[in-house]
XYZ file of C-alpha atoms in Angstrom:
667
model
C -203.662 58.752 -52.597
C -200.166 57.665 -53.708
C -197.860 60.555 -54.581
C -196.302 60.758 -58.090
C -192.847 60.340 -56.522
C -193.843 57.086 -54.826
C -195.472 55.827 -58.041
C -192.285 56.497 -59.999
C -190.241 54.668 -57.371
C -192.665 51.709 -57.459
C -192.566 51.347 -61.242
C -188.785 51.686 -61.287
C -188.455 48.928 -58.673
C -190.698 46.641 -60.740
C -188.733 47.290 -63.924
C -185.397 46.763 -62.223
C -186.610 43.391 -60.973
C -186.921 42.214 -64.588
C -183.692 40.467 -65.729
C -183.557 42.220 -69.113
C -184.093 45.706 -67.701
C -181.737 45.045 -64.807
C -178.959 44.101 -67.218
C -179.528 47.202 -69.320
C -179.616 49.423 -66.233
C -176.267 48.094 -65.055
C -174.697 48.901 -68.406
C -176.317 52.342 -68.659
C -173.800 55.198 -68.755
C -173.267 57.325 -65.673
C -174.877 60.714 -66.153
C -172.230 63.424 -65.861
C -174.474 66.053 -64.274
C -172.729 68.917 -62.526
C -175.931 70.027 -60.809
C -176.607 66.540 -59.438
C -172.999 66.232 -58.349
C -172.945 69.534 -56.462
C -176.245 68.706 -54.796
C -174.832 65.330 -53.793
C -171.747 66.934 -52.274
C -173.792 69.608 -50.503
C -176.078 66.942 -49.050
C -173.009 65.106 -47.781
C -171.876 68.255 -45.962
C -175.299 68.687 -44.395
C -175.268 65.030 -43.302
C -171.730 65.258 -41.928
C -172.776 67.238 -38.883
C -171.236 66.116 -35.563
C -173.450 63.197 -34.515
C -175.951 63.710 -31.709
C -174.255 60.876 -29.814
C -171.088 62.946 -29.506
C -170.430 63.315 -25.784
C -169.807 66.749 -24.227
C -166.260 65.724 -23.358
C -165.618 64.532 -26.917
C -166.944 67.835 -28.257
C -164.689 69.815 -25.943
C -161.787 67.839 -27.386
C -162.844 68.415 -31.000
C -164.155 71.951 -30.693
C -160.781 73.803 -30.602
C -159.771 72.390 -33.979
C -163.166 73.119 -35.561
C -162.976 76.642 -34.141
C -159.467 77.100 -35.516
C -160.659 75.938 -38.934
C -163.605 78.348 -38.905
C -161.407 81.306 -37.998
C -158.865 80.327 -40.647
C -161.650 80.199 -43.261
C -162.486 83.761 -42.278
C -158.937 84.834 -43.006
C -157.626 86.330 -39.775
C -156.360 85.307 -36.346
C -157.961 85.581 -32.934
C -154.698 84.857 -31.160
C -152.723 87.428 -29.227
C -153.800 90.572 -27.395
C -155.746 93.357 -29.114
C -155.976 96.963 -28.077
C -159.191 98.915 -28.583
C -159.510 100.577 -31.992
C -159.082 104.290 -32.478
C -162.446 106.073 -32.262
C -163.555 109.537 -33.303
C -166.889 110.913 -32.091
C -168.773 113.208 -34.447
C -171.991 114.030 -32.594
C -174.865 113.007 -30.312
C -178.615 112.918 -30.907
C -180.840 113.105 -27.818
C -184.121 111.204 -28.057
C -186.836 110.552 -25.495
C -185.259 108.228 -22.912
C -182.042 107.515 -24.786
C -179.271 109.151 -26.776
C -177.480 108.154 -29.965
C -173.727 108.633 -30.117
C -172.296 108.977 -33.602
C -168.697 107.894 -34.189
C -166.424 105.890 -36.408
C -163.739 103.408 -35.428
C -160.687 102.153 -37.272
C -160.955 98.364 -37.319
C -157.800 98.032 -39.429
C -155.310 100.715 -40.406
C -157.230 102.790 -42.933
C -160.540 100.897 -42.624
C -163.107 103.170 -40.961
C -166.502 101.956 -39.754
C -169.309 104.507 -39.114
C -171.489 103.529 -36.146
C -174.360 104.648 -33.927
C -174.446 103.659 -30.261
C -177.871 103.798 -28.604
C -177.634 104.300 -24.828
C -180.485 104.598 -22.303
C -180.412 107.852 -20.356
C -179.933 105.915 -17.126
C -176.503 104.318 -17.275
C -175.771 104.538 -13.578
C -175.073 100.817 -13.856
C -173.650 99.084 -16.945
C -176.310 98.123 -19.458
C -176.453 94.776 -21.301
C -175.470 95.161 -24.930
C -177.053 93.973 -28.176
C -175.188 94.382 -31.455
C -177.521 94.906 -34.387
C -175.833 93.722 -37.599
C -177.224 95.171 -40.815
C -178.498 93.286 -43.814
C -178.281 94.414 -47.429
C -180.326 97.594 -47.393
C -179.265 101.079 -48.534
C -178.718 103.619 -45.768
C -178.213 100.882 -43.239
C -178.023 102.689 -39.906
C -181.170 104.610 -40.830
C -182.975 101.706 -42.505
C -182.688 99.434 -39.461
C -182.782 102.120 -36.754
C -186.120 100.974 -35.298
C -184.424 97.890 -33.851
C -181.689 99.542 -31.772
C -184.212 102.248 -30.797
C -186.529 99.635 -29.319
C -183.638 97.876 -27.623
C -182.560 101.157 -26.009
C -186.131 101.735 -24.823
C -186.008 98.279 -23.221
C -182.850 99.278 -21.352
C -180.150 97.830 -23.574
C -177.125 99.513 -25.022
C -177.237 98.783 -28.746
C -174.651 99.320 -31.452
C -175.433 99.442 -35.164
C -172.804 100.085 -37.831
C -172.526 100.129 -41.608
C -171.366 97.146 -43.597
C -168.977 97.551 -46.510
C -171.876 97.723 -48.927
C -174.715 100.291 -48.865
C -173.310 102.328 -45.990
C -172.100 105.917 -45.951
C -169.134 104.741 -48.008
C -170.063 102.099 -50.555
C -167.691 99.158 -50.858
C -168.173 95.681 -52.260
C -169.918 92.584 -51.005
C -170.612 91.411 -54.531
C -167.497 90.043 -56.225
C -168.227 86.715 -57.946
C -171.915 87.582 -57.559
C -172.058 90.270 -60.234
C -168.568 91.563 -61.005
C -166.768 88.427 -62.161
C -164.277 88.691 -59.285
C -163.857 84.948 -58.954
C -160.215 85.562 -58.075
C -161.523 86.388 -54.572
C -161.641 82.613 -54.082
C -157.979 82.282 -55.064
C -157.042 85.024 -52.608
C -159.046 83.362 -49.862
C -161.028 86.583 -49.546
C -164.657 86.866 -48.507
C -166.380 90.097 -47.420
C -167.964 88.151 -44.542
C -164.513 88.079 -42.959
C -164.242 91.873 -42.962
C -167.721 92.228 -41.475
C -166.887 89.727 -38.758
C -163.631 91.504 -37.972
C -165.432 94.851 -37.769
C -167.902 93.382 -35.263
C -165.102 91.918 -33.145
C -163.301 95.259 -33.138
C -166.539 97.025 -32.190
C -166.718 94.784 -29.129
C -163.087 95.588 -28.352
C -164.057 99.254 -28.203
C -167.265 98.755 -26.241
C -165.385 96.686 -23.664
C -163.808 99.960 -22.543
C -167.106 101.771 -22.127
C -168.268 101.915 -18.511
C -171.902 102.096 -19.659
C -171.686 98.604 -21.192
C -172.002 95.285 -19.353
C -169.690 93.002 -21.333
C -170.854 89.966 -19.362
C -174.227 90.216 -21.080
C -173.780 90.721 -24.810
C -176.131 89.613 -27.563
C -176.212 89.844 -31.329
C -179.001 89.883 -33.905
C -179.692 90.921 -37.486
C -181.569 89.859 -40.590
C -180.387 88.372 -43.888
C -176.713 89.321 -44.236
C -176.934 90.505 -40.637
C -178.464 87.145 -39.787
C -175.541 85.189 -41.210
C -173.143 87.602 -39.543
C -174.887 86.915 -36.240
C -173.985 83.249 -36.663
C -170.385 84.106 -37.505
C -169.860 86.524 -34.625
C -171.334 84.212 -32.002
C -169.254 81.315 -33.331
C -166.065 83.386 -33.393
C -166.317 85.523 -30.244
C -167.056 83.935 -26.850
C -168.105 87.341 -25.515
C -171.464 86.797 -27.234
C -173.821 85.304 -24.662
C -177.071 85.123 -26.690
C -177.703 85.042 -30.451
C -180.850 85.677 -32.510
C -180.217 85.405 -36.293
C -183.143 86.161 -38.615
C -183.492 84.717 -42.146
C -179.797 83.938 -42.187
C -179.153 80.202 -42.395
C -180.228 76.917 -43.926
C -178.662 73.601 -44.798
C -176.095 73.451 -47.564
C -178.246 70.781 -49.181
C -181.053 73.292 -49.729
C -178.765 76.145 -50.740
C -177.152 74.144 -53.542
C -179.847 71.600 -54.376
C -182.622 74.191 -54.672
C -180.241 76.779 -56.185
C -181.168 79.311 -53.515
C -177.508 80.288 -53.566
C -178.168 82.175 -56.804
C -179.928 84.917 -54.850
C -177.292 85.127 -52.138
C -174.592 87.709 -51.627
C -171.029 86.396 -51.563
C -170.851 87.179 -47.838
C -173.496 84.583 -46.947
C -171.040 81.686 -46.722
C -167.318 81.748 -45.894
C -164.852 80.328 -48.375
C -165.473 76.749 -47.366
C -161.903 75.515 -47.018
C -162.836 72.827 -44.501
C -166.225 71.819 -45.987
C -168.512 73.078 -43.222
C -172.269 73.406 -43.171
C -174.061 76.114 -41.183
C -174.805 73.446 -38.589
C -171.058 73.220 -37.925
C -171.011 76.967 -37.299
C -174.034 76.631 -35.027
C -172.235 73.914 -33.082
C -169.526 76.447 -32.223
C -172.208 78.593 -30.566
C -173.576 75.747 -28.414
C -174.492 75.584 -25.596
C -175.074 79.367 -25.432
C -178.662 80.599 -25.957
C -179.723 80.664 -29.604
C -183.020 81.767 -31.139
C -183.445 81.073 -34.862
C -186.103 83.177 -36.618
C -187.255 82.265 -40.119
C -190.116 83.258 -42.424
C -192.029 80.489 -44.183
C -191.928 81.849 -47.754
C -188.349 83.093 -47.879
C -186.856 82.986 -51.384
C -183.381 82.522 -49.913
C -184.077 79.920 -47.239
C -186.714 77.232 -47.588
C -188.489 76.829 -44.266
C -188.202 73.044 -44.582
C -184.433 73.465 -44.707
C -184.498 75.683 -41.629
C -186.638 73.187 -39.729
C -184.192 70.408 -40.603
C -181.317 72.676 -39.640
C -182.975 73.448 -36.296
C -183.683 69.780 -35.571
C -180.023 68.875 -36.067
C -178.856 71.708 -33.842
C -181.522 70.921 -31.262
C -180.286 67.323 -31.052
C -176.761 68.610 -30.639
C -177.808 71.016 -27.883
C -179.709 68.192 -26.186
C -176.621 66.055 -26.117
C -174.800 68.938 -24.440
C -177.608 68.995 -21.864
C -178.729 72.410 -23.144
C -181.796 71.584 -25.231
C -183.753 74.443 -23.642
C -181.170 76.945 -24.896
C -182.064 76.659 -28.598
C -185.421 77.573 -30.126
C -187.071 78.314 -33.473
C -189.747 80.828 -34.379
C -191.461 80.578 -37.786
C -193.320 83.588 -39.181
C -195.520 84.045 -42.266
C -194.269 85.857 -45.344
C -191.172 86.359 -47.424
C -187.590 87.295 -46.575
C -188.466 89.721 -43.805
C -189.267 90.353 -40.177
C -192.678 89.868 -38.625
C -194.089 91.280 -35.406
C -193.953 87.764 -33.977
C -190.233 87.336 -34.626
C -189.318 90.823 -33.409
C -191.171 90.405 -30.112
C -189.731 86.926 -29.632
C -186.233 88.339 -30.074
C -186.797 91.168 -27.592
C -188.195 88.697 -25.047
C -185.217 86.392 -25.693
C -182.688 89.116 -24.923
C -184.591 90.362 -21.883
C -184.455 86.820 -20.502
C -180.871 85.901 -21.281
C -179.164 89.272 -20.878
C -181.316 90.839 -18.133
C -182.499 87.735 -16.318
C -186.197 88.630 -16.646
C -189.004 86.442 -17.991
C -191.234 88.727 -20.037
C -193.481 86.985 -22.586
C -193.275 88.326 -26.162
C -196.910 89.444 -26.120
C -196.100 91.797 -23.239
C -193.373 93.602 -25.182
C -194.178 96.418 -27.567
C -193.048 96.097 -31.180
C -190.703 98.452 -33.017
C -191.831 101.797 -34.369
C -193.106 101.107 -37.885
C -194.144 104.654 -38.847
C -191.290 106.144 -40.934
C -192.402 109.640 -39.931
C -191.598 108.826 -36.307
C -188.027 107.790 -37.122
C -184.976 109.942 -37.726
C -183.928 110.922 -41.256
C -180.709 109.401 -42.555
C -178.822 112.691 -42.323
C -179.456 112.831 -38.558
C -177.731 109.481 -38.094
C -174.890 110.063 -40.559
C -171.453 109.921 -38.953
C -169.382 111.598 -41.631
C -169.782 115.153 -42.786
C -169.046 116.027 -46.376
C -166.764 113.032 -46.847
C -165.268 109.986 -45.185
C -161.854 110.178 -43.515
C -159.039 110.629 -45.980
C -157.633 107.356 -47.244
C -160.640 105.245 -46.181
C -160.113 101.736 -47.568
C -163.765 100.684 -47.582
C -164.132 100.714 -51.404
C -160.914 98.724 -51.903
C -160.595 96.635 -48.742
C -160.767 93.481 -50.887
C -157.285 94.410 -52.113
C -155.860 94.959 -48.629
C -157.546 92.666 -46.123
C -155.374 89.671 -47.022
C -151.725 89.921 -47.940
C -150.555 87.940 -50.962
C -146.973 86.821 -50.261
C -144.154 87.730 -52.591
C -142.536 84.810 -54.430
C -139.761 83.218 -52.380
C -136.128 83.457 -53.337
C -134.940 79.995 -54.350
C -131.159 79.709 -54.361
C -130.514 76.017 -53.851
C -131.948 72.559 -54.408
C -132.655 72.319 -50.672
C -134.729 75.498 -50.730
C -136.593 74.284 -53.807
C -137.425 70.977 -52.121
C -138.544 72.728 -48.953
C -140.806 75.070 -50.907
C -142.268 72.162 -52.890
C -143.116 70.279 -49.695
C -144.587 73.375 -48.047
C -146.774 74.215 -51.041
C -148.002 70.671 -51.548
C -148.970 70.212 -47.905
C -150.873 73.489 -47.975
C -152.671 72.825 -51.245
C -153.795 69.344 -50.247
C -155.485 70.690 -47.104
C -156.548 74.233 -48.063
C -157.094 74.118 -51.825
C -157.815 70.514 -52.742
C -159.273 69.497 -49.389
C -162.533 68.430 -51.058
C -160.812 65.727 -53.092
C -162.568 62.411 -52.341
C -161.250 60.768 -49.188
C -161.297 57.412 -51.004
C -160.723 57.000 -54.730
C -163.460 55.323 -56.739
C -162.651 52.157 -58.662
C -161.741 52.977 -62.259
C -164.034 50.303 -63.681
C -162.081 50.902 -66.866
C -163.503 49.579 -70.075
C -162.557 49.706 -73.734
C -165.654 51.083 -75.425
C -164.445 51.803 -78.980
C -161.626 50.800 -81.295
C -160.600 51.315 -84.897
C -157.680 50.480 -87.150
C -157.880 53.967 -88.655
C -156.667 57.453 -87.682
C -153.215 56.337 -86.451
C -150.586 53.820 -87.648
C -151.784 51.295 -85.053
C -155.345 52.545 -84.735
C -156.991 54.124 -81.772
C -158.973 52.998 -78.751
C -161.354 54.846 -76.481
C -161.419 53.843 -72.833
C -164.031 54.863 -70.270
C -163.166 55.160 -66.591
C -164.680 56.519 -63.408
C -162.928 59.612 -62.170
C -165.153 60.231 -59.167
C -168.518 58.817 -58.212
C -170.936 60.374 -60.685
C -168.312 61.126 -63.348
C -167.508 58.726 -66.167
C -164.821 60.116 -68.475
C -163.154 58.971 -71.686
C -159.508 58.675 -72.660
C -159.129 58.465 -76.425
C -155.729 56.909 -77.258
C -154.136 57.150 -80.712
C -151.403 54.534 -81.150
C -148.591 55.782 -83.343
C -146.373 53.050 -81.901
C -147.001 49.334 -81.548
C -149.388 48.803 -78.601
C -147.842 45.389 -77.974
C -144.855 47.271 -76.569
C -144.798 50.021 -73.957
C -144.119 53.508 -75.316
C -144.328 57.086 -74.010
C -147.774 58.715 -73.966
C -148.791 62.380 -74.113
C -152.185 63.188 -72.569
C -153.671 66.340 -74.084
C -156.411 68.184 -72.210
C -159.103 69.444 -74.523
C -160.255 73.013 -73.929
C -163.842 74.160 -73.335
C -165.418 75.377 -76.554
C -162.481 74.406 -78.749
C -162.941 74.051 -82.484
C -162.783 70.652 -84.097
C -159.189 69.484 -84.664
C -157.688 72.181 -82.395
C -156.225 69.620 -80.006
C -155.176 67.358 -82.886
C -153.285 70.256 -84.468
C -151.625 70.920 -81.100
C -150.601 67.249 -80.913
C -148.896 67.421 -84.308
C -146.643 70.174 -82.967
C -145.667 68.620 -79.639
C -145.934 64.838 -79.988
C -144.777 63.802 -83.428
C -144.488 60.023 -83.593
C -145.627 59.547 -79.993
C -148.763 57.916 -78.720
C -151.343 60.564 -77.858
C -154.452 60.495 -75.676
C -157.147 63.151 -75.512
C -159.034 63.850 -72.299
C -162.155 65.886 -71.647
C -162.242 66.768 -67.960
C -165.557 67.883 -66.488
C -166.631 71.214 -67.876
C -165.395 70.332 -71.354
C -166.831 68.376 -74.267
C -169.092 65.490 -73.320
C -168.500 66.199 -69.623
C -169.486 69.854 -70.043
C -172.630 71.904 -69.571
C -174.301 74.969 -71.005
C -172.078 78.044 -70.535
C -174.865 79.947 -68.818
C -174.522 77.495 -65.904
C -170.904 78.463 -65.273
C -171.764 81.364 -62.964
C -173.869 79.122 -60.738
C -171.439 76.209 -60.858
C -168.452 78.326 -59.894
C -170.201 79.908 -56.906
C -171.863 76.690 -55.748
C -168.586 74.795 -56.011
C -166.847 77.297 -53.717
C -169.636 76.953 -51.153
C -168.896 73.226 -51.031
C -165.134 73.706 -50.658
C -163.998 73.190 -54.233
C -163.749 75.092 -57.513
C -164.297 74.131 -61.119
C -160.504 73.940 -61.756
C -159.964 71.833 -58.617
C -162.479 69.307 -59.937
C -160.726 69.364 -63.315
C -157.341 68.838 -61.668
C -158.755 65.783 -59.931
C -160.018 64.399 -63.251
C -156.595 64.897 -64.834
C -154.877 63.212 -61.880
C -157.153 60.211 -62.178
C -156.569 60.049 -65.935
C -152.814 59.960 -65.379
C -153.201 57.056 -62.988
C -155.610 55.242 -65.283
C -153.373 55.693 -68.325
C -150.602 53.839 -66.494
C -152.784 50.705 -66.581
C -153.431 50.785 -70.342
C -151.793 48.538 -72.953
C -148.898 50.014 -74.876
C -148.194 52.717 -72.249
C -144.879 53.094 -70.474
C -146.077 54.153 -67.001
C -142.846 56.037 -66.330
C -143.033 58.107 -69.509
C -146.367 59.924 -69.451
C -146.551 63.621 -70.239
C -149.475 66.018 -69.869
C -150.140 68.943 -72.207
C -152.620 71.804 -72.448
C -153.268 75.059 -74.226
C -154.236 78.446 -72.833
C -156.236 78.415 -69.583
C -156.277 74.618 -69.358
C -152.575 74.904 -68.633
C -153.631 75.533 -65.032
C -155.169 72.057 -64.838
C -152.149 70.397 -66.446
C -149.714 72.195 -64.134
C -151.396 71.304 -60.857
C -152.082 67.744 -62.002
C -148.377 67.309 -62.797
C -147.431 68.902 -59.472
C -149.662 66.609 -57.396
C -148.948 63.516 -59.495
C -145.128 63.802 -59.145
C -144.541 61.117 -61.797
C -145.085 62.951 -65.099
C -142.121 62.907 -67.431
C -142.970 66.259 -69.000
C -145.417 69.164 -68.747
C -146.139 70.846 -72.086
C -147.788 74.269 -72.141
C -148.909 76.683 -74.812
C -149.788 80.248 -73.767
C -150.797 79.480 -70.183
C -152.176 82.274 -67.980
C -149.627 83.792 -65.616
C -151.648 84.207 -62.433
C -154.804 83.226 -60.583
C -155.219 86.845 -59.532
C -157.322 88.100 -62.425
C -161.067 88.698 -62.785
C -163.522 87.026 -65.129
C -166.320 88.447 -67.250
C -169.359 89.377 -65.180
C -171.263 86.339 -66.458
C -168.474 83.947 -65.483
C -168.444 82.230 -68.856
C -164.701 82.213 -69.365
C -162.406 79.335 -68.440
C -162.180 79.362 -64.645
C -158.828 80.071 -62.982
C -159.809 80.087 -59.320
C -158.427 77.660 -56.746
C -159.389 78.202 -53.110
C -156.722 80.040 -51.099
C -153.975 79.259 -53.606
C -152.554 82.788 -53.638
C -151.809 82.550 -49.924
C -149.038 80.092 -50.748
C -148.142 80.172 -54.458
C -149.254 81.209 -57.942
C -149.478 79.584 -61.325
C -146.170 80.841 -62.658
C -144.319 79.205 -59.727
C -145.564 75.680 -60.368
C -143.108 74.724 -63.174
C -140.254 75.160 -60.691
C -141.993 73.049 -58.073
C -142.669 70.063 -60.349
C -138.977 69.318 -60.981
C -137.656 66.824 -61.983
C -140.670 66.854 -64.327
C -139.477 68.871 -67.318
C -141.520 71.847 -68.511
C -141.785 72.605 -72.217
C -143.353 75.678 -73.815
C -144.792 75.821 -77.305
C -144.488 79.443 -78.319
C -143.301 82.317 -76.151
C -142.705 81.791 -72.437
C -144.916 84.269 -70.536
C -142.699 86.639 -68.589
C -143.925 85.690 -65.116
C -142.795 82.094 -65.667
C -139.183 83.207 -65.897
C -139.230 83.210 -62.078
C -139.576 79.423 -62.252
C -136.782 79.064 -64.763
C -134.423 81.226 -62.683
C -135.286 79.223 -59.574
C -134.658 75.937 -61.367
C -131.246 77.036 -62.594
C -130.261 78.352 -59.139
C -131.202 74.933 -57.771
C -128.958 73.242 -60.324
C -131.814 72.041 -62.520
C -132.445 72.380 -66.239
C -134.443 75.325 -67.512
C -137.444 75.144 -69.829
C -137.600 73.422 -73.194
C -138.729 75.814 -75.916
C -140.409 74.151 -78.869
């Protein structure tokens, strides 16, 4: 029986073979679909995995840079010596055959992490260690206690500690997810980075414990703990064996199937360098890796995991370590199964103890809640956490936002401009297409009305999959070249809003109106914004970065149009779209003027919970600059303000004047 998909493909091929239909198909408009576009870009990331033909020596050459990029995406440094964190013990619980030490450690000044260390009674020789990393479950150390208990019974030392969210002190994993904190992307912040750092610091402490064999260290966990298992093994070479559960799939599936919508913000780093989980897995190779996945997981389609495993398996094979990676599939939803638990225990016994014990010969965890300890027995803190604990606000402290530089000369201004541009092109706009698409520009509409010399609408390709329009109103003779002002329309604007704006800033000048993606004909239903903004960040871009690219392309395209002086093009925007105009002018470097009306002052501000406002986030931008600094950096492009100049922008005007440049124009 032929599938419906194959039938559709067959009929389409037949129709396209007909001359009439073929001609119509070629002239059909490109569908500006944000969902199709993001799926396309996610699929490209999944396909861009290091090829299986990559030789081991080539990988050793490339690996340091990929590792550096991964660590940078996480937001900290692994360079330089580290001393063990400060630790305070608060009690011990003796169980049959093992004890549980309760303590907290200070992974960063003021950031305290409550932990339980399970140690077999016999520690006459150092015991291999397995870190158990918690998923998103309330009362974490108690909820997941059966796993470190069983590991201790098998002879392992096992550490379990609270994550920022749902532990003894409740912090935040959910920023963009349900609080509208999309400015996390601008800061370069992701809670996954804090969790990874806490795990690294836990190992720094355990390395000083004589009961622990640091030559045989493993890590495992489910869901959020599963993804963290990937991160820790990729980041820290002290991890010898890794067993993530329900914690990874291809980017293609995450975005294309919209599984991302159920994911915590910690489940993918801010994707500065456009990685897939396979790239993270490659950083683990050739160390032992067991991937466990359930077959009806709402967050990870098993087909995606199988594909993911096949790619990694090929990579391991090329490193002559094919036997070091394996996959276990279990029935059910996003959860453990006896099969996966026993496989994991057997895996660690083999790779950390050097013993071959089949899974069926290993007892499962204790599943009777009555046989486990109550949460209060495992609690580390007494009545309250240590004074000044930063857990609830670590998102405001983990990364430092630099103060604006002092610009006192033209040389300093030029140096800052170069520094910022180099950073933004690699860390903020790194997902810009490597090769620009052909404009394929075409005049699609014209009239003798609406302006002294009529108007024309031109269509052009901004990026593959996006066909935009530039609507030009000729107030001057198009047979001669004249200045042009490109006005960015705003999402949800009322009819004639942009035209009214044009009357105030471009009297007598030729004017063009542009709808970048997310606005007008290139827009989408506002209820999609939350998904689009999160999915875009997972693929290494943001909604504003895509809009900046559209504006850049429009500037270039406008320079090819009749009646346009290519050296006298200005760009203008109102309110939040000022962000797009500013960065387009900054990257373009050839605009005559930037015209703003009531632009926002900073990227560092939250959105409504539903994400339906105009997006302001640009990946990592606050690590190097902020919106109010851009007008200084675009000189000699002149900046003009319609209405009051927001106070923060006075920094740019002061810097310009100190560098011997003109200040702002106030209209």
